[in-house]
Structures are given as structure tokens and as C-alpha cells.
PDB file of C-alpha atoms in Angstrom:
ATOM      1  CA  MET A1241     -18.690  60.832  32.255  1.00 40.00           C
ATOM      2  CA  LYS A1242     -18.671  64.398  31.090  1.00 43.00           C
ATOM      3  CA  LYS A1243     -20.460  67.011  33.368  1.00 43.00           C
ATOM      4  CA  GLN A1244     -24.003  67.706  32.782  1.00 45.00           C
ATOM      5  CA  LEU A1245     -25.747  71.136  32.531  1.00 46.00           C
ATOM      6  CA  TRP A1246     -26.872  73.203  35.552  1.00 42.00           C
ATOM      7  CA  PHE A1247     -30.424  72.407  34.431  1.00 49.00           C
ATOM      8  CA  ILE A1248     -30.245  68.522  34.985  1.00 48.00           C
ATOM      9  CA  LEU A1249     -28.030  69.028  38.178  1.00 44.00           C
ATOM     10  CA  GLY A1250     -30.721  71.422  39.646  1.00 50.00           C
ATOM     11  CA  PHE A1251     -33.507  68.830  39.000  1.00 49.00           C
ATOM     12  CA  LEU A1252     -31.540  65.972  40.731  1.00 43.00           C
ATOM     13  CA  LEU A1253     -30.322  68.502  43.391  1.00 44.00           C
ATOM     14  CA  VAL A1254     -33.655  68.169  45.380  1.00 48.00           C
ATOM     15  CA  THR A1255     -34.527  65.052  47.104  1.00 48.00           C
ATOM     16  CA  PHE A1256     -37.273  65.013  49.929  1.00 45.00           C
ATOM     17  CA  SER A1257     -39.066  62.872  52.263  1.00 44.00           C
ATOM     18  CA  GLN A1258     -42.472  61.335  51.858  1.00 43.00           C
ATOM     19  CA  ASN A1259     -43.936  62.770  54.845  1.00 42.00           C
ATOM     20  CA  SER A1260     -47.237  64.415  54.571  1.00 42.00           C
ATOM     21  CA  TYR A1261     -48.096  68.014  55.316  1.00 41.00           C
ATOM     22  CA  ALA A1262     -47.762  68.859  59.077  1.00 46.00           C
ATOM     23  CA  GLN A1263     -47.968  72.067  60.958  1.00 53.00           C
ATOM     24  CA  ASN A1264     -48.674  74.195  57.904  1.00 69.00           C
ATOM     25  CA  ASP A1265     -50.310  77.411  57.217  1.00 86.00           C
ATOM     26  CA  ALA A1266     -53.933  76.994  56.396  1.00 91.00           C
ATOM     27  CA  ALA A1267     -53.851  79.839  53.754  1.00 93.00           C
ATOM     28  CA  ALA A1268     -50.892  78.288  51.919  1.00 93.00           C
ATOM     29  CA  LYS A1269     -52.532  74.910  52.168  1.00 92.00           C
ATOM     30  CA  ALA A1270     -55.620  76.207  50.309  1.00 94.00           C
ATOM     31  CA  LEU A1271     -53.630  77.963  47.667  1.00 95.00           C
ATOM     32  CA  LEU A1272     -51.475  74.842  46.890  1.00 95.00           C
ATOM     33  CA  ALA A1273     -54.606  72.965  46.673  1.00 94.00           C
ATOM     34  CA  LYS A1274     -55.888  75.174  43.911  1.00 96.00           C
ATOM     35  CA  VAL A1275     -52.483  75.034  42.096  1.00 96.00           C
ATOM     36  CA  SER A1276     -52.683  71.111  42.452  1.00 94.00           C
ATOM     37  CA  GLN A1277     -56.169  71.257  41.068  1.00 95.00           C
ATOM     38  CA  LYS A1278     -55.088  73.276  38.071  1.00 95.00           C
ATOM     39  CA  TYR A1279     -52.304  71.024  37.027  1.00 95.00           C
ATOM     40  CA  ASN A1280     -54.291  68.040  37.806  1.00 94.00           C
ATOM     41  CA  GLY A1281     -56.507  68.981  35.094  1.00 95.00           C
ATOM     42  CA  TYR A1282     -53.798  68.769  32.497  1.00 96.00           C
ATOM     43  CA  LYS A1283     -52.922  65.504  30.980  1.00 96.00           C
ATOM     44  CA  THR A1284     -50.141  66.940  28.887  1.00 97.00           C
ATOM     45  CA  ILE A1285     -48.087  70.191  29.519  1.00 97.00           C
ATOM     46  CA  GLN A1286     -45.858  71.960  27.168  1.00 97.00           C
ATOM     47  CA  ALA A1287     -44.092  74.788  28.830  1.00 96.00           C
ATOM     48  CA  ASN A1288     -41.116  77.458  28.160  1.00 96.00           C
ATOM     49  CA  PHE A1289     -38.813  77.947  30.897  1.00 93.00           C
ATOM     50  CA  SER A1290     -35.578  79.876  31.882  1.00 92.00           C
ATOM     51  CA  LEU A1291     -33.031  78.944  34.427  1.00 89.00           C
ATOM     52  CA  ASP A1292     -30.773  81.262  36.312  1.00 91.00           C
ATOM     53  CA  VAL A1293     -28.019  79.938  38.854  1.00 89.00           C
ATOM     54  CA  LYS A1294     -26.343  82.117  41.308  1.00 92.00           C
ATOM     55  CA  GLN A1295     -23.359  80.322  42.945  1.00 89.00           C
ATOM     56  CA  ALA A1296     -21.989  81.021  46.344  1.00 92.00           C
ATOM     57  CA  ASN A1297     -18.659  82.002  44.879  1.00 93.00           C
ATOM     58  CA  GLY A1298     -20.281  84.931  42.607  1.00 92.00           C
ATOM     59  CA  GLY A1299     -20.590  82.782  39.566  1.00 91.00           C
ATOM     60  CA  ALA A1300     -23.671  82.869  37.588  1.00 91.00           C
ATOM     61  CA  HIS A1301     -25.320  80.543  34.780  1.00 87.00           C
ATOM     62  CA  SER A1302     -28.462  80.862  32.783  1.00 88.00           C
ATOM     63  CA  ASP A1303     -30.217  78.687  30.263  1.00 88.00           C
ATOM     64  CA  ALA A1304     -33.627  78.424  28.652  1.00 92.00           C
ATOM     65  CA  GLY A1305     -35.793  75.788  26.860  1.00 93.00           C
ATOM     66  CA  THR A1306     -38.944  73.865  26.542  1.00 95.00           C
ATOM     67  CA  ILE A1307     -40.340  70.999  28.651  1.00 95.00           C
ATOM     68  CA  TYR A1308     -42.811  68.448  27.082  1.00 97.00           C
ATOM     69  CA  LEU A1309     -44.663  66.383  29.567  1.00 96.00           C
ATOM     70  CA  ASP A1310     -46.921  63.412  29.081  1.00 96.00           C
ATOM     71  CA  LYS A1311     -48.230  63.162  32.819  1.00 92.00           C
ATOM     72  CA  GLY A1312     -50.152  59.845  32.381  1.00 88.00           C
ATOM     73  CA  SER A1313     -47.216  57.792  31.155  1.00 92.00           C
ATOM     74  CA  ASN A1314     -44.290  59.792  32.755  1.00 92.00           C
ATOM     75  CA  ARG A1315     -42.772  60.534  29.361  1.00 95.00           C
ATOM     76  CA  TYR A1316     -41.088  63.745  28.974  1.00 95.00           C
ATOM     77  CA  GLN A1317     -38.463  65.719  26.751  1.00 95.00           C
ATOM     78  CA  VAL A1318     -36.644  68.821  28.027  1.00 94.00           C
ATOM     79  CA  ASN A1319     -34.885  70.789  25.384  1.00 93.00           C
ATOM     80  CA  THR A1320     -32.154  73.430  25.629  1.00 90.00           C
ATOM     81  CA  LYS A1321     -29.664  74.844  23.358  1.00 87.00           C
ATOM     82  CA  ASN A1322     -26.872  72.549  24.601  1.00 86.00           C
ATOM     83  CA  GLN A1323     -28.686  69.485  25.905  1.00 91.00           C
ATOM     84  CA  THR A1324     -31.677  67.397  25.412  1.00 93.00           C
ATOM     85  CA  LEU A1325     -33.217  64.970  27.964  1.00 93.00           C
ATOM     86  CA  ILE A1326     -35.710  62.219  26.666  1.00 95.00           C
ATOM     87  CA  SER A1327     -37.597  59.719  28.613  1.00 94.00           C
ATOM     88  CA  ASP A1328     -39.970  57.146  27.488  1.00 95.00           C
ATOM     89  CA  ALA A1329     -40.538  56.207  31.239  1.00 93.00           C
ATOM     90  CA  LYS A1330     -38.241  53.242  31.213  1.00 94.00           C
ATOM     91  CA  THR A1331     -35.080  54.646  29.589  1.00 95.00           C
ATOM     92  CA  GLN A1332     -33.702  58.123  29.912  1.00 93.00           C
ATOM     93  CA  TRP A1333     -31.394  59.663  27.089  1.00 95.00           C
ATOM     94  CA  ASN A1334     -29.140  62.583  28.149  1.00 93.00           C
ATOM     95  CA  ILE A1335     -28.092  64.311  25.028  1.00 94.00           C
ATOM     96  CA  MET A1336     -25.082  66.641  25.319  1.00 92.00           C
ATOM     97  CA  LYS A1337     -24.777  68.348  22.109  1.00 92.00           C
ATOM     98  CA  ALA A1338     -21.579  70.212  22.420  1.00 90.00           C
ATOM     99  CA  GLU A1339     -19.613  67.075  23.677  1.00 93.00           C
ATOM    100  CA  LYS A1340     -21.428  64.795  21.018  1.00 95.00           C
ATOM    101  CA  GLU A1341     -22.338  62.196  23.565  1.00 95.00           C
ATOM    102  CA  VAL A1342     -25.490  60.555  24.800  1.00 96.00           C
ATOM    103  CA  GLU A1343     -25.669  59.034  28.108  1.00 94.00           C
ATOM    104  CA  VAL A1344     -28.224  56.298  28.595  1.00 95.00           C
ATOM    105  CA  SER A1345     -29.750  55.321  31.879  1.00 92.00           C
ATOM    106  CA  GLU A1346     -32.779  53.979  33.549  1.00 90.00           C
ATOM    107  CA  ALA A1347     -35.612  56.521  33.949  1.00 88.00           C
ATOM    108  CA  SER A1348     -36.264  57.741  37.420  1.00 77.00           C
ATOM    109  CA  ASN A1349     -39.837  58.311  38.062  1.00 69.00           C
ATOM    110  CA  SER A1350     -39.244  58.628  41.901  1.00 64.00           C
ATOM    111  CA  THR A1351     -41.539  60.862  43.813  1.00 62.00           C
ATOM    112  CA  ASN A1352     -38.815  61.521  46.358  1.00 65.00           C
ATOM    113  CA  GLU A1353     -37.089  63.938  43.971  1.00 69.00           C
ATOM    114  CA  ILE A1354     -37.936  66.835  41.808  1.00 72.00           C
ATOM    115  CA  ASN A1355     -37.549  65.628  38.316  1.00 79.00           C
ATOM    116  CA  PRO A1356     -39.234  66.299  34.953  1.00 85.00           C
ATOM    117  CA  THR A1357     -42.316  64.242  35.745  1.00 86.00           C
ATOM    118  CA  ASN A1358     -43.329  66.055  38.898  1.00 85.00           C
ATOM    119  CA  ILE A1359     -42.000  69.598  38.646  1.00 86.00           C
ATOM    120  CA  PHE A1360     -45.491  70.905  38.596  1.00 91.00           C
ATOM    121  CA  SER A1361     -46.564  68.966  41.769  1.00 89.00           C
ATOM    122  CA  PHE A1362     -43.384  68.198  43.907  1.00 87.00           C
ATOM    123  CA  TYR A1363     -44.795  70.535  46.669  1.00 89.00           C
ATOM    124  CA  ASN A1364     -47.539  67.952  47.544  1.00 87.00           C
ATOM    125  CA  THR A1365     -45.411  66.067  49.957  1.00 84.00           C
ATOM    126  CA  GLY A1366     -42.386  66.424  52.120  1.00 84.00           C
ATOM    127  CA  PHE A1367     -42.655  69.984  53.102  1.00 89.00           C
ATOM    128  CA  ARG A1368     -43.799  72.329  55.680  1.00 91.00           C
ATOM    129  CA  TYR A1369     -45.027  75.632  54.084  1.00 91.00           C
ATOM    130  CA  LYS A1370     -46.264  79.181  54.913  1.00 93.00           C
ATOM    131  CA  LEU A1371     -47.705  81.897  52.797  1.00 94.00           C
ATOM    132  CA  ALA A1372     -45.426  84.997  52.594  1.00 93.00           C
ATOM    133  CA  ASN A1373     -46.204  88.370  51.292  1.00 88.00           C
ATOM    134  CA  THR A1374     -47.289  89.107  47.755  1.00 93.00           C
ATOM    135  CA  GLU A1375     -44.853  90.175  45.345  1.00 96.00           C
ATOM    136  CA  LYS A1376     -45.049  91.916  41.859  1.00 95.00           C
ATOM    137  CA  VAL A1377     -42.962  91.179  38.675  1.00 94.00           C
ATOM    138  CA  LYS A1378     -43.664  93.471  35.685  1.00 91.00           C
ATOM    139  CA  GLY A1379     -47.107  94.086  36.970  1.00 93.00           C
ATOM    140  CA  THR A1380     -47.972  90.520  37.768  1.00 94.00           C
ATOM    141  CA  ALA A1381     -49.076  89.826  41.257  1.00 97.00           C
ATOM    142  CA  LEU A1382     -47.630  86.738  42.685  1.00 97.00           C
ATOM    143  CA  SER A1383     -48.556  84.766  45.919  1.00 97.00           C
ATOM    144  CA  VAL A1384     -45.332  83.524  47.567  1.00 97.00           C
ATOM    145  CA  ILE A1385     -45.196  80.271  49.542  1.00 96.00           C
ATOM    146  CA  GLU A1386     -41.890  79.281  51.516  1.00 95.00           C
ATOM    147  CA  LEU A1387     -41.383  75.634  51.656  1.00 93.00           C
ATOM    148  CA  THR A1388     -39.090  73.902  54.239  1.00 91.00           C
ATOM    149  CA  PRO A1389     -38.103  70.102  54.090  1.00 87.00           C
ATOM    150  CA  VAL A1390     -39.655  67.921  56.771  1.00 87.00           C
ATOM    151  CA  ASP A1391     -36.188  66.215  56.815  1.00 80.00           C
ATOM    152  CA  GLY A1392     -33.698  68.683  58.041  1.00 79.00           C
ATOM    153  CA  LYS A1393     -30.889  66.574  56.676  1.00 77.00           C
ATOM    154  CA  LYS A1394     -31.531  67.507  53.051  1.00 76.00           C
ATOM    155  CA  ASN A1395     -28.835  69.485  51.129  1.00 77.00           C
ATOM    156  CA  TYR A1396     -31.122  72.511  50.665  1.00 80.00           C
ATOM    157  CA  SER A1397     -32.805  74.699  53.266  1.00 89.00           C
ATOM    158  CA  LYS A1398     -35.810  76.003  51.611  1.00 92.00           C
ATOM    159  CA  ILE A1399     -37.659  76.432  48.433  1.00 92.00           C
ATOM    160  CA  LYS A1400     -39.488  79.666  47.387  1.00 95.00           C
ATOM    161  CA  LEU A1401     -42.638  79.027  45.121  1.00 96.00           C
ATOM    162  CA  ARG A1402     -44.224  82.042  43.526  1.00 97.00           C
ATOM    163  CA  ILE A1403     -47.767  81.607  42.000  1.00 97.00           C
ATOM    164  CA  ASN A1404     -49.806  83.706  39.639  1.00 97.00           C
ATOM    165  CA  LYS A1405     -52.490  85.118  41.559  1.00 96.00           C
ATOM    166  CA  THR A1406     -54.736  85.563  38.210  1.00 95.00           C
ATOM    167  CA  ASN A1407     -54.606  81.839  37.082  1.00 95.00           C
ATOM    168  CA  ASN A1408     -52.918  79.959  39.958  1.00 96.00           C
ATOM    169  CA  LEU A1409     -50.155  78.757  37.796  1.00 96.00           C
ATOM    170  CA  ILE A1410     -46.665  78.405  39.005  1.00 96.00           C
ATOM    171  CA  TYR A1411     -44.451  81.534  37.990  1.00 97.00           C
ATOM    172  CA  ASP A1412     -41.144  80.454  39.402  1.00 95.00           C
ATOM    173  CA  THR A1413     -39.482  77.997  41.830  1.00 93.00           C
ATOM    174  CA  THR A1414     -36.124  79.055  43.582  1.00 93.00           C
ATOM    175  CA  ILE A1415     -34.151  76.361  45.498  1.00 90.00           C
ATOM    176  CA  PHE A1416     -31.699  77.331  48.129  1.00 92.00           C
ATOM    177  CA  ASP A1417     -29.090  74.783  48.735  1.00 88.00           C
ATOM    178  CA  LYS A1418     -27.075  74.705  51.832  1.00 90.00           C
ATOM    179  CA  SER A1419     -23.855  75.456  50.144  1.00 89.00           C
ATOM    180  CA  GLY A1420     -25.102  78.958  49.296  1.00 91.00           C
ATOM    181  CA  ASN A1421     -26.166  78.075  45.625  1.00 90.00           C
ATOM    182  CA  ARG A1422     -29.553  79.355  44.331  1.00 92.00           C
ATOM    183  CA  TYR A1423     -31.516  77.942  41.321  1.00 90.00           C
ATOM    184  CA  THR A1424     -34.385  79.753  39.933  1.00 93.00           C
ATOM    185  CA  TYR A1425     -36.679  78.215  37.410  1.00 92.00           C
ATOM    186  CA  THR A1426     -38.999  80.483  35.713  1.00 94.00           C
ATOM    187  CA  LEU A1427     -41.986  79.199  33.682  1.00 94.00           C
ATOM    188  CA  GLY A1428     -43.274  81.189  30.592  1.00 93.00           C
ATOM    189  CA  SER A1429     -46.002  80.024  28.472  1.00 93.00           C
ATOM    190  CA  GLN A1430     -47.713  76.968  29.611  1.00 96.00           C
ATOM    191  CA  GLU A1431     -50.209  74.888  27.656  1.00 96.00           C
ATOM    192  CA  GLY A1432     -52.132  72.148  28.963  1.00 96.00           C
ATOM    193  CA  ASN A1433     -53.751  69.390  27.263  1.00 97.00           C
ATOM    194  CA  LYS A1434     -52.101  70.084  24.054  1.00 95.00           C
ATOM    195  CA  THR A1435     -51.382  66.987  21.616  1.00 96.00           C
ATOM    196  CA  LEU A1436     -47.858  66.089  21.907  1.00 96.00           C
ATOM    197  CA  ALA A1437     -46.160  64.078  19.239  1.00 96.00           C
ATOM    198  CA  ALA A1438     -44.955  60.594  20.230  1.00 94.00           C
ATOM    199  CA  ASN A1439     -41.616  60.914  18.853  1.00 95.00           C
ATOM    200  CA  LEU A1440     -40.850  63.629  21.284  1.00 96.00           C
ATOM    201  CA  PHE A1441     -40.347  60.702  23.850  1.00 97.00           C
ATOM    202  CA  THR A1442     -38.340  58.392  21.804  1.00 95.00           C
ATOM    203  CA  PHE A1443     -34.525  58.523  20.950  1.00 96.00           C
ATOM    204  CA  ASN A1444     -33.744  58.056  17.347  1.00 94.00           C
ATOM    205  CA  LYS A1445     -29.963  57.286  16.941  1.00 92.00           C
ATOM    206  CA  THR A1446     -29.844  58.231  13.281  1.00 93.00           C
ATOM    207  CA  ASP A1447     -30.484  61.923  14.467  1.00 93.00           C
ATOM    208  CA  TYR A1448     -27.221  61.820  16.445  1.00 93.00           C
ATOM    209  CA  LYS A1449     -24.753  60.451  13.861  1.00 93.00           C
ATOM    210  CA  GLY A1450     -21.055  60.797  15.226  1.00 95.00           C
ATOM    211  CA  PHE A1451     -22.401  61.029  18.849  1.00 96.00           C
ATOM    212  CA  ASP A1452     -20.682  58.522  21.518  1.00 96.00           C
ATOM    213  CA  ILE A1453     -23.367  56.498  23.088  1.00 95.00           C
ATOM    214  CA  VAL A1454     -22.481  55.780  26.672  1.00 95.00           C
ATOM    215  CA  ASP A1455     -24.692  53.121  28.322  1.00 94.00           C
ATOM    216  CA  LEU A1456     -24.810  53.710  32.206  1.00 91.00           C
ATOM    217  CA  ARG A1457     -27.496  51.023  33.031  1.00 89.00           C
TER     218      ARG A1457
END
């Protein structure tokens, strides 16, 4: 199996327990409720994103792309320059363009990990949280919430969630893993309830002639 891009590794990095909120900051709880209400009003989401990875050894990596999510059916497509991830909620296709390889696996719709189906709502379970100071980026005021896992055995120490104070949308999410790596996902334009074409969530083999198909199921 060839290595996957940092984008996919970052999503699958974070698993968490299902414990409910406990011993949390009331102000942070109220803000997260507003954020959750905002995203709960969307049946579909299309968002541009960028990913910046800072490794403990000083290395760095960046990427960018678009995510299309049909929340009701748990279908998604994540598309970057070098990789496309497609799921119809039953099967997942990981298309590695440079390697000309497609890995086929069972779709993971688990609520115990951050994955494309819940990146807008993962904070709802498994964390303690507190409201930190407001920060500004390019004139945009951001509320900062620090999340720590209820289960201290997880392989990350905390997650920093920054929320646009004007519209209660997530601005970025930074994952701090215990090995010293840092993953920051920044969301650009976010469109809710946009009509998404059904073929975004299906794999068409004829579009990938010459690709090796590796079935991992």
C-alpha cells in the first residue's frame, strides 16, 4: 500500500471517546451550541480548505482542496491536487493521482473519529473545553476554544478550534499530536444547502483508465 497524503492521515489521526461534555466552561459550551446550530441547518456543505502540517523535526507540508458533503446520507468527496477521496457511505475510494492507484475500502462513518462526515461537528462529544482569548487574523475576530480529550490515552494532546465571531462558522482547527506534529485545517468559503451533483459521490472506473485498483475490503 502506497503512503497516503497528509490530508487523509490528519483526518484519521484523531479518535476520541464518546463521553459527553463534563466539567466544561459555560461560555465555551454556549458558543459551541451556536456553532452546532449553524451547521445543523445545512443538509449539504461545500467548502474550500487548506491544510498546513508542521512536523516535530522541522519539516512542513501544505495542501488545499474542496470538500463536498451530503450530511443526510454520509456521502462525501474530498478533492486535492494529488488525491481524491470519494464515499457513497458504503464504500470509500482513495484515488492517488501521482501513483495512479485507487484503494477501495469500506466507508468509515464512525463517530469515534474525525472524518469527512463529521468535521463540522466532531467537537460535540469526547472533549473537555474552555474559551480562550479572542484572536484576530487579517482583521477577522476569532473566538478560540481549546478542546482536550476526555480519554488521556489518545495520541493527541489538544485541539484548538477558532470560530468566526461574525457568523459562528469554524475558521480553522489545529490538532496537536503527542509526537509534536501540528495539523491546521483552515476553511475558506463555506456554502450550505447547495445542490450537489450525485456523481460527486460515485466512483467511475472509466475516469481512471490505467490506474491500479487495490481492493482492501
